[in-house]
């Protein structure tokens, strides 16, 4: 089937059915791919302020076969929100739908519209004495709709799960403009197929999430954090297992930091205070959230003592107060910025079975050395088996010197991840950047089922064409 | 489309492609609906011992348009596993596929085949020093495949989630016999639509789960339990909120027990020791699993003291050891048996937004009184908003006296639940018993999407026809 461009004619016909100001000329920010890989295009940007207007827009687009590209905070790193080719689409920005529709503290539930910014949702939960645990670097601009459409991850997945695990119900406008009123506030509901989880992570290709019923949690009564030096990733995993045996879900985050990351920080952001005089080759940031009646510093001291006895750790520092804890986190969260200063040749958002992580790191270095000389900053959410395995030029060379090697590097890392039972997109999604990876590494039976579902729910293929499943794949089916 | 009966001809053609003994005459146990609502039928029972044989069976059934009814432990309470009408189906029992394929303690992962019995999986996890937290009354016979196909609930959902939340990956034979190899062991994997959650809870209508990669947890270092007397369900919820503020995820279960349940116990199972001299109208069982460094009895005493001050509780008893904790649980788990001795007129597995529970209970009693005189035992997983709201004859009368009122009772309860934003099937599923409820109360847009997905993945409609979506609904689409 062929899509029609989003022309003036289409917009003129749609416009009278919407409040004035809903349809706008596309501002440049809607057409920028955050990593600068390509230039987007759009016939217009629609900024509806209510669900009914989203429905009107999709109904018209579906009737006219005009492509719709849903747009949240624009922070996605795989180009799911920016279409470069094909018939000019209508970009659908949810930014005006940013109400927190309700907070139910007694139920640990909050209902937010798709355009609500993550930090605002966190704040609304905090104001009600509760915690919304989704937390990631872009939380100041990322929107709930986009976070759910991409099933975002972040630093608290170990304890609270991925974005999808924080959702009780959804309101969704389907591709034909019908509204699914699924904003349940229920912890158990076995009435039919779980459309919620199908829409979450479908990256705007099956419908538009307009609101979500989100799970809140009790705020941990006591918090604490420590940085511990480990000899290698295997020791880090042994430390994690020991910590889980002692503290179970009390461990909120378990982040791996490499010596290369610390070196990048020292070089590009010297204002960030480094905890150890000699930067260790590997260390972990352990964050705790504990019930009343247990002292986090004491728990971390006892863990450290046992881990020292077992030979898992060689040094460590335990936060003595909340500002020191914030300092540890600031160190961790400065690493991506230091990476940007250095300039990666190729970045990889991968996950592995937890016990395969050390072997992967052992094998990936030599495999890359077969391509050329690089520096690797391998860091991230070790507790989830999720590494950001980023490859940089050696000191004094630039990323441009390695442009010709980028594809080989990516293939080398992704092949190894796939061979070891891992995922080539742990928390960022497929978008437009990784459709080839999905085709190459995806299970063919799963891919066939995905295409069948896409065709069943969006027979005209108007929803975010080119993302996740490419047109080619649709036609092949 | 029309289905073909599972005839001798079909079986004769299929038989040579399978190991001897795979196809069997249907033993009576495969045709019994556990609540005795109807008599099942089947042309044969297939008992494959490996995934490839399941694939062979589905391929043949799909080619011949023979219906397949997947069968696990047979403990489902909504008739999803027993077909009474339509073309005689092939029952597919997974009971011979009961291997624990692997345990990865360091990863907190266990891979089980569909026929593995829940208690055996719990045991395998325990032997590895880990916890598989799914726990429910039928755990001695329920199988993993059926538990996932129905997204089972149980007593630990408050802390660990529903069955679906315990699954990292699946191996599934699709309706056309192709095998989806999705047994990932990853905590984060954003590569395409989440087929896993679509299959889980689809009650055998979209494919056959043959194995699952399951999440394990650290065993709580310390456990404890208490029974606390509350004035009413609203006080019980206030107690829950207080407990969560103090102990967060340390609360493993929060179960409501009614005075009527205690009366039924005293009457039919006098050997079960009752904790309070005068049976209270309402009480809760609180179960804790805590990290090292915190004493459960102390935590419960402190909680009780605060709750007493706040007026949420009036009496209580805290387990002094593990055997007393087991006694509390035995009391809780004897209630369904006492119910069976009394004989319910109508049982309801419902859930509500947590804060709507008290109002529901307040309104349901008078609504039922408009139909006749009944006794109600309302109990269950209050922490999840999941109540078993079961209606009994008054003392001296029998359920048969009320047969003519059963439909009105069910409608009365379900209408009220639906009006209050609840679910008429919290943890049991739709099966064949509640297809009318799904049609009546389900969101029409969700139902249309479900039908489209069913048709896309099972175009011949061979998978468990009559369950979840009835044939009528398929044709209407």
Coordinates of C-alpha atoms in Angstrom, one line a residue, chain A residues 104 106-108 130 150-155 157-160 162 164-165 172 174 176 178-182 184-198 200-203 205-206 215 217-221 237 241 244-250 289-294 306 351-356 381 383-386 421-430 438 443-454 456-457 467-469, chain B residues 104 106-108 130 150-155 157-160 162 164-165 172 174 176 178-182 184-198 200-203 205-206 215 217-221 237 241 244-250 289-294 306 351-356 381 383-386 421-430 438 443-454 456-457 467-469:
Chain A
X104 CA -4.3 8.2 44.3
X106 CA -3.7 5.4 49.1
X107 CA -3.7 3.2 46.0
X108 CA -0.1 4.0 44.9
X130 CA 5.3 8.4 47.1
X150 CA 10.0 2.9 24.0
X151 CA 9.8 0.9 27.3
X152 CA 12.5 3.0 28.8
X153 CA 14.9 1.6 31.3
X154 CA 17.3 3.6 33.4
X155 CA 19.0 3.2 36.8
X157 CA 15.2 -1.3 36.8
X158 CA 17.0 -3.8 39.1
X159 CA 14.5 -3.0 41.8
X160 CA 11.4 -1.6 40.1
X162 CA 11.4 -1.4 33.2
X164 CA 6.4 -1.4 31.2
X165 CA 6.4 -2.8 34.7
X172 CA -4.6 4.7 23.5
X174 CA -5.7 3.2 17.8
X176 CA -8.2 4.1 12.9
X178 CA -10.9 4.7 18.0
X179 CA -10.1 5.2 21.6
X180 CA -9.2 2.3 23.9
X181 CA -10.2 3.4 27.4
X182 CA -7.9 1.1 29.3
X184 CA -7.5 0.7 34.9
X185 CA -6.1 1.1 38.4
X186 CA -6.0 -2.6 39.1
X187 CA -3.1 -4.8 40.2
X188 CA -4.8 -7.9 38.9
X189 CA -7.0 -8.0 35.8
X190 CA -7.2 -11.1 33.6
X191 CA -9.8 -10.1 31.2
X192 CA -8.4 -10.8 27.7
X193 CA -5.1 -10.3 25.9
X194 CA -2.6 -7.8 27.4
X195 CA -2.9 -5.0 24.9
X196 CA -1.1 -2.8 27.4
X197 CA 2.2 -4.6 27.0
X198 CA 1.8 -4.8 23.3
X200 CA 4.3 -0.4 25.4
X201 CA 7.5 -0.8 23.5
X202 CA 5.9 -0.7 20.1
X203 CA 7.5 2.7 19.4
X205 CA 3.8 1.8 15.3
X206 CA 0.6 0.4 16.7
X215 CA 2.3 2.5 39.7
X217 CA 5.7 3.0 45.5
X218 CA 6.4 3.8 49.1
X219 CA 9.5 6.0 49.4
X220 CA 12.3 4.0 51.0
X221 CA 12.5 5.0 54.6
X237 CA 28.8 -9.8 39.9
X241 CA 25.0 -11.8 44.5
X244 CA 21.2 -9.6 47.1
X245 CA 21.5 -12.4 49.6
X246 CA 21.8 -9.9 52.4
X247 CA 19.5 -7.1 51.2
X248 CA 17.2 -8.6 48.5
X249 CA 15.2 -5.9 46.8
X250 CA 16.8 -3.3 49.2
X289 CA 16.6 1.9 49.8
X290 CA 15.7 0.2 53.0
X291 CA 12.8 -0.1 55.4
X292 CA 12.7 1.5 58.8
X293 CA 14.8 -0.2 61.4
X294 CA 17.9 -0.8 59.4
X306 CA 32.1 -9.6 54.0
X351 CA 22.3 -6.6 27.4
X352 CA 23.6 -10.0 28.3
X353 CA 22.6 -12.9 30.5
X354 CA 24.1 -11.7 33.8
X355 CA 26.7 -14.5 34.1
X356 CA 27.9 -13.9 30.5
X381 CA 23.4 -1.0 34.7
X383 CA 22.5 -5.3 37.9
X384 CA 20.3 -5.6 34.7
X385 CA 23.1 -7.1 32.5
X386 CA 22.8 -3.8 30.6
X421 CA 22.3 -14.8 24.0
X422 CA 22.2 -11.0 24.5
X423 CA 20.2 -8.2 23.0
X424 CA 21.5 -5.5 20.7
X425 CA 19.0 -3.0 22.1
X426 CA 18.6 -3.3 25.8
X427 CA 16.8 -0.1 26.7
X428 CA 16.8 2.3 23.7
X429 CA 14.5 0.4 21.2
X430 CA 14.8 -0.2 17.5
X438 CA 16.2 -6.5 14.2
X443 CA 13.8 -14.6 15.7
X444 CA 12.1 -15.1 12.4
X445 CA 8.9 -16.5 13.9
X446 CA 8.7 -13.5 16.2
X447 CA 9.3 -11.2 13.3
X448 CA 6.5 -12.8 11.3
X449 CA 4.2 -12.5 14.3
X450 CA 5.1 -8.8 14.7
X451 CA 4.3 -8.2 11.0
X452 CA 1.0 -10.0 11.3
X453 CA 0.1 -7.9 14.3
X454 CA 1.2 -4.7 12.7
X456 CA -3.9 -6.4 11.8
X457 CA -3.9 -3.3 13.9
X467 CA 10.3 2.5 12.6
X468 CA 10.8 -1.0 14.1
X469 CA 9.6 -2.9 11.0
Chain B
X104 CA 21.3 -20.2 36.8
X106 CA 24.0 -16.4 39.8
X107 CA 21.6 -14.8 37.3
X108 CA 18.4 -15.5 39.3
X130 CA 16.7 -18.9 45.6
X150 CA -3.7 -17.8 32.5
X151 CA -1.4 -15.3 34.1
X152 CA -2.0 -16.8 37.5
X153 CA -2.0 -14.6 40.7
X154 CA -1.8 -16.0 44.2
X155 CA -0.6 -14.7 47.5
X157 CA 1.5 -10.6 43.9
X158 CA 1.7 -7.6 46.2
X159 CA 5.5 -8.0 46.4
X160 CA 6.6 -10.0 43.3
X162 CA 1.6 -11.7 38.7
X164 CA 3.6 -12.5 33.8
X165 CA 6.0 -10.4 35.9
X172 CA 6.2 -21.0 22.0
X174 CA 2.7 -20.9 17.1
X176 CA 1.0 -23.0 12.3
X178 CA 6.5 -22.7 13.8
X179 CA 8.6 -22.4 17.0
X180 CA 9.4 -19.1 18.5
X181 CA 12.7 -19.4 20.3
X182 CA 12.3 -16.6 22.8
X184 CA 16.0 -15.1 26.7
X185 CA 17.6 -14.6 30.1
X186 CA 17.7 -10.8 29.8
X187 CA 16.3 -8.2 32.2
X188 CA 16.2 -5.6 29.5
X189 CA 15.5 -6.3 25.8
X190 CA 13.8 -3.7 23.6
X191 CA 13.9 -5.5 20.3
X192 CA 10.4 -5.4 18.9
X193 CA 6.9 -6.0 20.2
X194 CA 6.5 -7.9 23.5
X195 CA 5.1 -11.2 22.2
X196 CA 5.9 -12.7 25.6
X197 CA 3.2 -10.6 27.4
X198 CA 0.8 -11.2 24.5
X200 CA 1.0 -14.9 28.7
X201 CA -2.7 -14.6 29.6
X202 CA -4.0 -15.6 26.2
X203 CA -5.3 -18.9 27.6
X205 CA -5.8 -19.2 22.1
X206 CA -2.7 -17.8 20.4
X215 CA 12.9 -14.9 37.3
X217 CA 14.7 -13.9 43.7
X218 CA 17.0 -13.9 46.8
X219 CA 15.2 -15.7 49.6
X220 CA 14.3 -13.1 52.3
X221 CA 16.8 -13.3 55.1
X237 CA -6.3 -0.4 53.9
X241 CA -0.5 2.1 53.8
X244 CA 4.1 0.1 53.3
X245 CA 5.4 3.4 54.6
X246 CA 7.5 1.6 57.2
X247 CA 8.5 -1.6 55.3
X248 CA 7.9 -0.9 51.6
X249 CA 8.4 -4.1 49.6
X250 CA 9.2 -6.0 52.8
X289 CA 10.2 -11.0 54.2
X290 CA 13.0 -8.7 55.3
X291 CA 16.7 -8.2 54.7
X292 CA 19.4 -9.1 57.2
X293 CA 19.7 -6.7 60.1
X294 CA 16.0 -6.2 60.9
X306 CA 1.6 2.6 65.7
X351 CA -10.5 -6.8 41.7
X352 CA -11.1 -3.1 42.4
X353 CA -9.1 0.0 42.7
X354 CA -7.7 -0.3 46.2
X355 CA -9.5 2.7 47.6
X356 CA -12.8 1.5 46.2
X381 CA -5.6 -10.7 48.4
X383 CA -3.1 -5.8 49.0
X384 CA -3.8 -6.4 45.3
X385 CA -7.4 -5.2 45.5
X386 CA -8.4 -8.8 44.7
X421 CA -13.8 0.5 37.7
X422 CA -13.0 -3.1 38.7
X423 CA -12.4 -6.4 36.9
X424 CA -14.7 -9.4 36.9
X425 CA -11.8 -11.7 36.5
X426 CA -8.8 -10.7 38.6
X427 CA -6.7 -13.8 38.6
X428 CA -8.6 -16.7 37.0
X429 CA -9.0 -15.6 33.4
X430 CA -11.9 -15.7 31.0
X438 CA -15.9 -10.1 28.6
X443 CA -13.9 -2.2 26.2
X444 CA -15.1 -2.6 22.6
X445 CA -12.0 -1.2 21.1
X446 CA -9.8 -3.6 23.1
X447 CA -12.1 -6.5 22.0
X448 CA -11.8 -5.5 18.4
X449 CA -8.0 -5.4 18.7
X450 CA -8.1 -8.8 20.4
X451 CA -10.1 -10.3 17.5
X452 CA -7.8 -8.8 14.9
X453 CA -4.8 -10.2 16.7
X454 CA -6.4 -13.6 17.1
X456 CA -3.7 -12.5 12.5
X457 CA -1.9 -15.2 14.5
X467 CA -12.2 -19.8 25.1
X468 CA -11.7 -16.0 25.7
X469 CA -13.3 -15.0 22.4

